[in-house]
Short mmCIF file of C-alpha atoms and ligand atoms in Angstrom, two decimals:
data_model
loop_
_atom_site.label_atom_id
_atom_site.label_comp_id
_atom_site.label_asym_id
_atom_site.label_seq_id
_atom_site.Cartn_x
_atom_site.Cartn_y
_atom_site.Cartn_z
CA MET A 1 10.04 -16.87 39.48
CA ALA A 2 12.72 -17.73 37.01
CA GLU A 3 14.33 -21.15 37.32
CA ILE A 4 16.48 -21.19 40.41
CA ASP A 5 20.26 -21.30 39.93
CA PHE A 6 21.30 -23.85 42.57
CA SER A 7 25.00 -23.52 41.73
CA LYS A 8 25.04 -20.33 43.83
CA TYR A 9 24.18 -22.25 47.01
CA ARG A 10 27.05 -23.59 49.11
CA SER A 11 25.07 -24.86 52.11
CA VAL A 12 21.66 -26.19 53.17
CA ASP A 13 21.30 -23.22 55.56
CA GLU A 14 21.40 -20.76 52.65
CA ILE A 15 18.53 -22.60 50.95
CA VAL A 16 16.50 -22.85 54.18
CA SER A 17 16.97 -19.11 54.73
CA ASP A 18 15.79 -18.33 51.15
CA ILE A 19 12.72 -20.58 51.60
CA LYS A 20 11.86 -18.88 54.90
CA ASP A 21 12.14 -15.33 53.58
CA VAL A 22 10.25 -16.26 50.34
CA THR A 23 13.23 -15.50 48.07
CA ILE A 24 12.44 -19.06 46.97
CA GLN A 25 8.71 -18.70 46.25
CA GLY A 26 5.84 -21.07 45.48
CA ALA A 27 5.23 -24.65 46.57
CA THR A 28 6.83 -26.30 43.55
CA ASN A 29 10.02 -24.26 43.93
CA VAL A 30 10.10 -24.94 47.69
CA ALA A 31 9.91 -28.69 46.98
CA ILE A 32 12.55 -28.54 44.24
CA SER A 33 14.82 -26.58 46.62
CA THR A 34 14.28 -29.16 49.36
CA PHE A 35 15.73 -31.94 47.18
CA GLU A 36 18.48 -29.77 45.69
CA GLY A 37 19.32 -28.86 49.31
CA LEU A 38 19.45 -32.53 50.30
CA LYS A 39 21.82 -33.15 47.39
CA ILE A 40 24.15 -30.41 48.71
CA PHE A 41 24.02 -32.09 52.14
CA LEU A 42 24.91 -35.46 50.56
CA GLU A 43 27.74 -34.02 48.46
CA ASN A 44 29.36 -32.62 51.63
CA TYR A 45 28.65 -35.63 53.86
CA ASP A 46 31.71 -37.37 55.31
CA CYS A 47 30.80 -41.07 55.13
CA GLY A 48 33.97 -42.13 56.95
CA SER A 49 32.95 -40.61 60.26
CA SER A 50 29.47 -42.09 60.73
CA ASN A 51 27.59 -45.35 60.75
CA TYR A 52 24.27 -46.15 59.03
CA ASP A 53 22.03 -45.07 61.93
CA GLU A 54 23.86 -41.75 62.31
CA PHE A 55 23.58 -41.14 58.56
CA ILE A 56 19.80 -41.76 58.57
CA GLU A 57 19.41 -39.52 61.62
CA ASP A 58 21.40 -36.69 59.94
CA LEU A 59 19.45 -37.15 56.71
CA ASN A 60 16.09 -36.95 58.52
CA ARG A 61 17.19 -33.87 60.47
CA VAL A 62 18.36 -31.98 57.35
CA GLY A 63 15.35 -33.13 55.29
CA TYR A 64 13.02 -31.97 58.05
CA THR A 65 14.76 -28.56 58.28
CA LEU A 66 14.23 -28.05 54.53
CA ALA A 67 10.76 -29.55 54.07
CA TYR A 68 9.31 -27.90 57.21
CA ALA A 69 10.95 -24.49 56.69
CA ARG A 70 7.44 -23.23 55.84
CA PRO A 71 4.47 -25.01 57.44
CA ASN A 72 2.12 -25.40 54.46
CA GLU A 73 4.36 -27.28 52.03
CA PRO A 74 3.28 -30.95 51.84
CA LEU A 75 4.84 -31.45 48.39
CA ALA A 76 8.26 -31.12 50.03
CA LYS A 77 7.18 -33.19 53.08
CA ASN A 78 5.63 -35.93 50.94
CA GLY A 79 8.79 -36.05 48.83
CA LEU A 80 10.87 -36.58 51.97
CA LYS A 81 8.56 -39.43 52.92
CA TYR A 82 9.04 -40.90 49.42
CA VAL A 83 12.85 -40.76 49.65
CA MET A 84 13.03 -42.25 53.16
CA SER A 85 10.48 -45.04 52.58
CA VAL A 86 11.60 -46.07 49.07
CA LEU A 87 15.22 -46.22 50.28
CA VAL A 88 14.30 -48.94 52.79
CA ILE A 89 11.81 -50.77 50.53
CA ARG A 90 14.31 -51.08 47.66
CA ASN A 91 17.40 -51.70 49.82
CA PRO A 92 16.23 -53.52 52.96
CA ASP A 93 19.70 -54.87 53.85
CA LEU A 94 21.82 -51.88 52.89
CA ARG A 95 24.01 -50.66 55.78
CA ASP A 96 27.03 -49.22 53.98
CA VAL A 97 26.92 -45.43 54.34
CA THR A 98 28.64 -44.62 51.03
CA SER A 99 26.23 -46.81 49.00
CA CYS A 100 23.30 -45.51 51.02
CA LYS A 101 24.30 -41.92 50.28
CA GLU A 102 24.42 -42.72 46.54
CA LYS A 103 20.95 -44.31 46.67
CA VAL A 104 19.49 -41.30 48.50
CA TYR A 105 21.06 -38.97 45.92
CA GLU A 106 19.39 -40.98 43.13
CA LEU A 107 16.06 -40.87 44.97
CA CYS A 108 16.27 -37.07 45.30
CA ASP A 109 16.72 -36.88 41.52
CA GLU A 110 13.87 -39.36 41.08
CA PHE A 111 11.50 -37.21 43.12
CA LEU A 112 12.62 -34.07 41.26
CA GLU A 113 11.67 -35.90 38.06
CA ILE A 114 8.26 -36.84 39.57
CA ILE A 115 7.65 -33.12 40.31
CA ARG A 116 8.71 -32.13 36.78
CA GLU A 117 6.56 -34.79 35.11
CA SER A 118 3.50 -34.06 37.23
CA LYS A 119 3.73 -30.34 36.40
CA GLU A 120 3.95 -31.18 32.69
CA LYS A 121 0.88 -33.44 32.97
CA ILE A 122 -1.10 -30.75 34.86
CA ILE A 123 -0.36 -28.26 32.09
CA LYS A 124 -1.33 -30.83 29.43
CA ASN A 125 -4.57 -31.72 31.27
CA SER A 126 -5.63 -28.05 31.31
CA GLU A 127 -6.18 -28.42 27.55
CA GLU A 128 -9.53 -30.06 28.44
CA LEU A 129 -10.84 -26.61 29.45
CA PRO A 130 -13.05 -24.73 26.99
CA GLU A 131 -11.78 -21.59 25.20
CA ILE A 132 -11.59 -18.52 27.42
CA GLN A 133 -11.13 -14.82 26.68
CA GLN A 134 -10.04 -13.45 30.02
CA ALA A 135 -8.50 -15.23 33.01
CA PHE A 136 -7.90 -14.09 36.57
CA THR A 137 -5.16 -15.23 38.91
CA HIS A 138 -3.75 -14.38 42.35
CA CYS A 139 -0.23 -14.47 43.81
CA HIS A 140 2.35 -16.41 41.78
CA SER A 141 1.82 -20.02 40.89
CA SER A 142 4.40 -21.15 38.33
CA THR A 143 1.90 -23.80 37.16
CA ALA A 144 -1.12 -21.46 36.84
CA THR A 145 0.99 -18.91 34.94
CA LYS A 146 2.08 -21.55 32.41
CA ILE A 147 -1.51 -22.77 31.97
CA ILE A 148 -2.74 -19.23 31.34
CA TYR A 149 -0.03 -18.79 28.72
CA ASN A 150 -1.00 -22.04 26.95
CA LEU A 151 -4.71 -21.16 26.96
CA SER A 152 -3.92 -17.70 25.58
CA LYS A 153 -2.56 -19.26 22.40
CA ARG A 154 -5.99 -20.64 21.50
CA VAL A 155 -7.88 -17.34 21.10
CA GLU A 156 -7.38 -13.89 19.62
CA GLY A 157 -7.43 -10.98 22.06
CA PHE A 158 -6.85 -13.07 25.20
CA LYS A 159 -6.47 -11.06 28.41
CA VAL A 160 -5.47 -11.75 31.98
CA VAL A 161 -5.95 -9.89 35.25
CA CYS A 162 -3.69 -10.53 38.24
CA THR A 163 -3.41 -9.15 41.75
CA GLU A 164 -0.48 -7.42 43.44
CA THR A 165 -0.62 -9.90 46.34
CA ARG A 166 0.26 -7.87 49.41
CA PRO A 167 2.29 -7.84 51.53
CA LEU A 168 5.15 -9.39 49.49
CA TYR A 169 3.86 -8.53 45.98
CA GLN A 170 4.32 -11.99 44.43
CA GLY A 171 1.67 -10.90 41.90
CA ARG A 172 4.33 -8.73 40.29
CA ILE A 173 6.29 -11.90 39.47
CA THR A 174 3.16 -13.20 37.71
CA ALA A 175 2.60 -9.88 35.91
CA LYS A 176 6.20 -9.79 34.65
CA LYS A 177 6.09 -13.42 33.53
CA LEU A 178 2.80 -12.91 31.66
CA LEU A 179 4.19 -9.81 29.99
CA ASP A 180 7.32 -11.75 29.00
CA TYR A 181 4.96 -14.27 27.38
CA GLY A 182 3.51 -11.34 25.42
CA LEU A 183 0.07 -11.40 27.07
CA ASP A 184 -2.32 -8.48 27.53
CA THR A 185 -1.94 -8.25 31.32
CA THR A 186 -3.68 -6.01 33.88
CA LEU A 187 -2.42 -5.72 37.47
CA ILE A 188 -4.90 -4.71 40.17
CA ALA A 189 -4.75 -4.07 43.91
CA ASP A 190 -5.88 -7.07 45.98
CA SER A 191 -8.85 -5.11 47.30
CA ALA A 192 -10.16 -4.70 43.71
CA ALA A 193 -10.24 -8.46 43.08
CA SER A 194 -13.90 -9.19 43.83
CA SER A 195 -15.11 -6.15 41.88
CA PHE A 196 -13.25 -7.38 38.82
CA ILE A 197 -14.51 -10.93 39.19
CA ILE A 198 -18.15 -9.84 39.47
CA ASP A 199 -17.59 -7.49 36.49
CA LYS A 200 -18.06 -4.19 38.29
CA CYS A 201 -14.74 -2.96 36.87
CA THR A 202 -13.98 -5.11 33.87
CA HIS A 203 -16.45 -3.40 31.51
CA GLU A 204 -14.66 -0.04 31.90
CA PHE A 205 -11.07 -1.17 31.77
CA CYS A 206 -10.94 -4.49 30.00
CA THR A 207 -14.11 -4.46 27.85
CA GLN A 208 -14.67 -8.14 28.54
CA PRO A 209 -15.69 -10.10 31.61
CA ILE A 210 -13.51 -12.53 33.50
CA ASP A 211 -14.37 -16.09 32.41
CA ILE A 212 -12.35 -18.16 34.81
CA VAL A 213 -10.24 -17.97 37.97
CA PHE A 214 -7.02 -19.95 38.34
CA LEU A 215 -5.52 -20.39 41.79
CA GLY A 216 -2.38 -22.25 42.72
CA SER A 217 -2.16 -24.32 45.86
CA ASP A 218 0.36 -24.96 48.59
CA GLU A 219 -1.64 -27.62 50.32
CA ILE A 220 -4.72 -29.71 49.55
CA THR A 221 -6.78 -31.31 52.30
CA MET A 222 -8.27 -34.80 52.27
CA ASN A 223 -11.71 -33.07 52.15
CA GLY A 224 -10.91 -31.36 48.85
CA GLU A 225 -10.13 -27.90 50.20
CA ALA A 226 -7.09 -25.94 49.03
CA VAL A 227 -4.68 -23.74 50.96
CA ASN A 228 -3.41 -20.83 48.91
CA LYS A 229 -2.19 -17.25 49.37
CA ILE A 230 -4.23 -15.03 51.68
CA GLY A 231 -6.96 -13.39 49.61
CA SER A 232 -7.78 -16.61 47.75
CA TRP A 233 -10.91 -17.33 49.81
CA GLY A 234 -12.49 -13.97 48.96
CA ILE A 235 -11.57 -14.37 45.31
CA ALA A 236 -13.15 -17.84 45.22
CA LEU A 237 -16.24 -16.54 47.04
CA ALA A 238 -16.66 -13.70 44.50
CA ALA A 239 -16.36 -16.20 41.64
CA TYR A 240 -18.88 -18.50 43.33
CA PHE A 241 -21.24 -15.52 43.78
CA ALA A 242 -20.87 -14.64 40.08
CA SER A 243 -21.19 -18.32 38.98
CA LYS A 244 -17.70 -18.29 37.47
CA PRO A 245 -15.47 -21.36 37.53
CA VAL A 246 -12.57 -21.58 39.97
CA TYR A 247 -9.85 -24.06 39.08
CA VAL A 248 -7.14 -24.95 41.55
CA VAL A 249 -4.00 -25.90 39.69
CA SER A 250 -2.11 -28.45 41.74
CA SER A 251 -0.34 -31.76 41.92
CA ILE A 252 -2.18 -34.30 44.08
CA LEU A 253 1.20 -34.69 45.79
CA LYS A 254 0.43 -31.41 47.60
CA THR A 255 -2.21 -33.26 49.64
CA GLU A 256 -1.56 -33.26 53.39
CA VAL A 257 -2.77 -36.73 54.36
CA GLU A 258 -2.80 -35.75 58.06
CA THR A 259 -5.79 -33.48 57.34
CA ALA A 260 -7.87 -36.68 57.41
CA TYR A 261 -7.70 -36.36 61.21
CA ARG A 262 -6.48 -32.84 62.07
CA PRO A 263 -7.26 -29.29 60.91
CA VAL A 264 -4.91 -27.31 58.63
CA LYS A 265 -2.32 -25.16 60.43
CA ILE A 266 -1.87 -21.88 58.58
CA GLU A 267 1.52 -20.14 58.40
CA TYR A 268 1.65 -16.73 60.07
CA ARG A 269 4.53 -14.51 59.01
CA GLU A 270 6.36 -11.54 60.52
CA ALA A 271 4.06 -8.52 60.91
CA SER A 272 6.89 -6.29 59.62
CA GLU A 273 6.08 -7.62 56.13
CA ILE A 274 2.91 -5.50 56.37
CA TRP A 275 4.54 -2.33 57.67
CA GLU A 276 8.24 -2.24 58.44
CA ASP A 277 8.36 0.96 60.51
CA ALA A 278 4.83 0.77 61.93
CA PRO A 279 3.96 3.07 64.86
CA GLU A 280 4.64 1.59 68.25
CA GLY A 281 1.64 -0.15 69.83
CA LEU A 282 -0.02 -0.99 66.51
CA LYS A 283 -1.16 -4.59 66.35
CA MET A 284 -0.61 -6.32 63.01
CA VAL A 285 -1.38 -9.92 62.04
CA ASN A 286 0.01 -11.48 58.89
CA PRO A 287 -1.46 -14.85 57.84
CA SER A 288 0.28 -16.11 54.71
CA PHE A 289 -2.39 -18.47 53.41
CA GLU A 290 -6.04 -19.36 53.79
CA LEU A 291 -8.26 -22.35 53.27
CA ILE A 292 -10.58 -22.26 50.25
CA ASN A 293 -13.86 -24.13 50.81
CA SER A 294 -14.28 -27.14 48.57
CA GLY A 295 -17.74 -25.80 47.63
CA PHE A 296 -16.11 -22.83 45.86
CA ILE A 297 -13.80 -25.03 43.80
CA THR A 298 -15.08 -26.14 40.38
CA GLY A 299 -12.20 -28.54 39.91
CA PHE A 300 -8.56 -29.34 40.61
CA ILE A 301 -6.37 -29.47 37.52
CA THR A 302 -4.04 -32.31 38.45
CA GLU A 303 -1.60 -34.80 36.93
CA PHE A 304 -4.55 -37.25 36.80
CA GLY A 305 -6.89 -34.93 34.94
CA ILE A 306 -9.43 -32.36 36.12
CA ILE A 307 -11.06 -33.79 39.22
CA LYS A 308 -13.78 -32.70 41.66
CA PRO A 309 -12.92 -31.76 45.26
CA ASN A 310 -14.71 -34.84 46.59
CA GLU A 311 -12.45 -37.09 44.47
CA ILE A 312 -9.16 -35.95 46.10
CA ALA A 313 -9.08 -38.57 48.86
CA SER A 314 -9.80 -41.52 46.55
CA VAL A 315 -7.33 -40.36 43.86
CA ILE A 316 -4.45 -39.91 46.33
CA GLN A 317 -5.19 -43.26 47.96
CA LYS A 318 -5.18 -44.98 44.58
CA GLU A 319 -2.25 -43.20 42.92
CA TYR A 320 0.16 -42.52 45.81
CA GLN A 321 -0.28 -45.48 48.13
CA TRP A 322 3.24 -45.03 49.54
CA LEU A 323 1.94 -41.93 51.39
CA PHE A 324 -0.22 -44.07 53.70
C1 RUB B 1 2.75 -19.00 46.63
C2 RUB B 1 1.40 -19.47 46.29
C3 RUB B 1 1.25 -20.29 45.04
C4 RUB B 1 1.42 -21.78 45.37
C5 RUB B 1 1.49 -22.65 44.10
O1 RUB B 1 2.85 -18.46 47.94
O2 RUB B 1 0.44 -19.25 47.00
O3 RUB B 1 -0.02 -20.12 44.49
O4 RUB B 1 2.61 -21.96 46.09
O5 RUB B 1 2.64 -22.37 43.34
P1 RUB B 1 4.30 -17.92 48.44
P2 RUB B 1 3.21 -23.44 42.29
O6 RUB B 1 4.71 -16.82 47.52
O7 RUB B 1 4.08 -17.48 49.85
O8 RUB B 1 5.27 -19.08 48.36
O9 RUB B 1 2.12 -23.74 41.33
O10 RUB B 1 4.37 -22.74 41.66
O11 RUB B 1 3.61 -24.65 43.08
#
């Protein structure tokens, strides 16, 4: 999606509502919106009418409402943890609500900068990849789309295939963005994905095989699995079957550290997204994401370079100790 214009938002509730209905789309944008939302809360907060404990309680409640608006968004949750823990570590004796509010505002901006910098590093680190002629992607990852654009500049005749991504068609955002970048872009139905990846269709329509699959990620597990848009597992399986590389494009800050001791909980969305005026009595189930086996993932393109799934736990423990 295009950069979000936060000046249009007057309240935290408006942002939460846009995160929930996927008007604000993609993990990075959800996290950015969480901290822009917290800034709106702080701007409107009346320091005169509360003490320190009440302020912290209100801040936690609003932060939780934003960061947990969708269940699979650890980048937002981890950022909230950063703001709350760094506030206390840097200002152990601070009790004045006005000063505290200013510090939290600065920390929100600090975490927004961490997100921006890590995305820039991920894009830079993708330059390690070899030259490719045709890429494949699913749904809309702002990071994967930018990487595909950068890689396209290295070769003549570069092509990209992307999926529609039912039921909300986020793949159309990707298709439009890639076209805006001037890329030779082909949109396919989700059900055609594996055929394209194993080259049953590419020879007729694209004249060249798919070399590489890029997937975004909403959540990474401590075991080196990735949670991404429904359909991602089958796409990764097809690539594994055809011995094609699958790269998950993601900040390590999307790791859910709780997955060290509990399974991933997948978001299920309203069935009406599948069929709004479905016949009465029809059962519909609408999982938003799915877990991609670490064995299907060639590597994670991260802010710390391209790393193997089995390196996730050690990298996060080393680089983001404040999460533990
Ligand atoms: C979006 C999605 C994206 C990731 C990564 O799902 O699956 O691949 O969020 O995006 P939804 P980014 O449309 O349901 O939010 O790289 O921009 O963080």
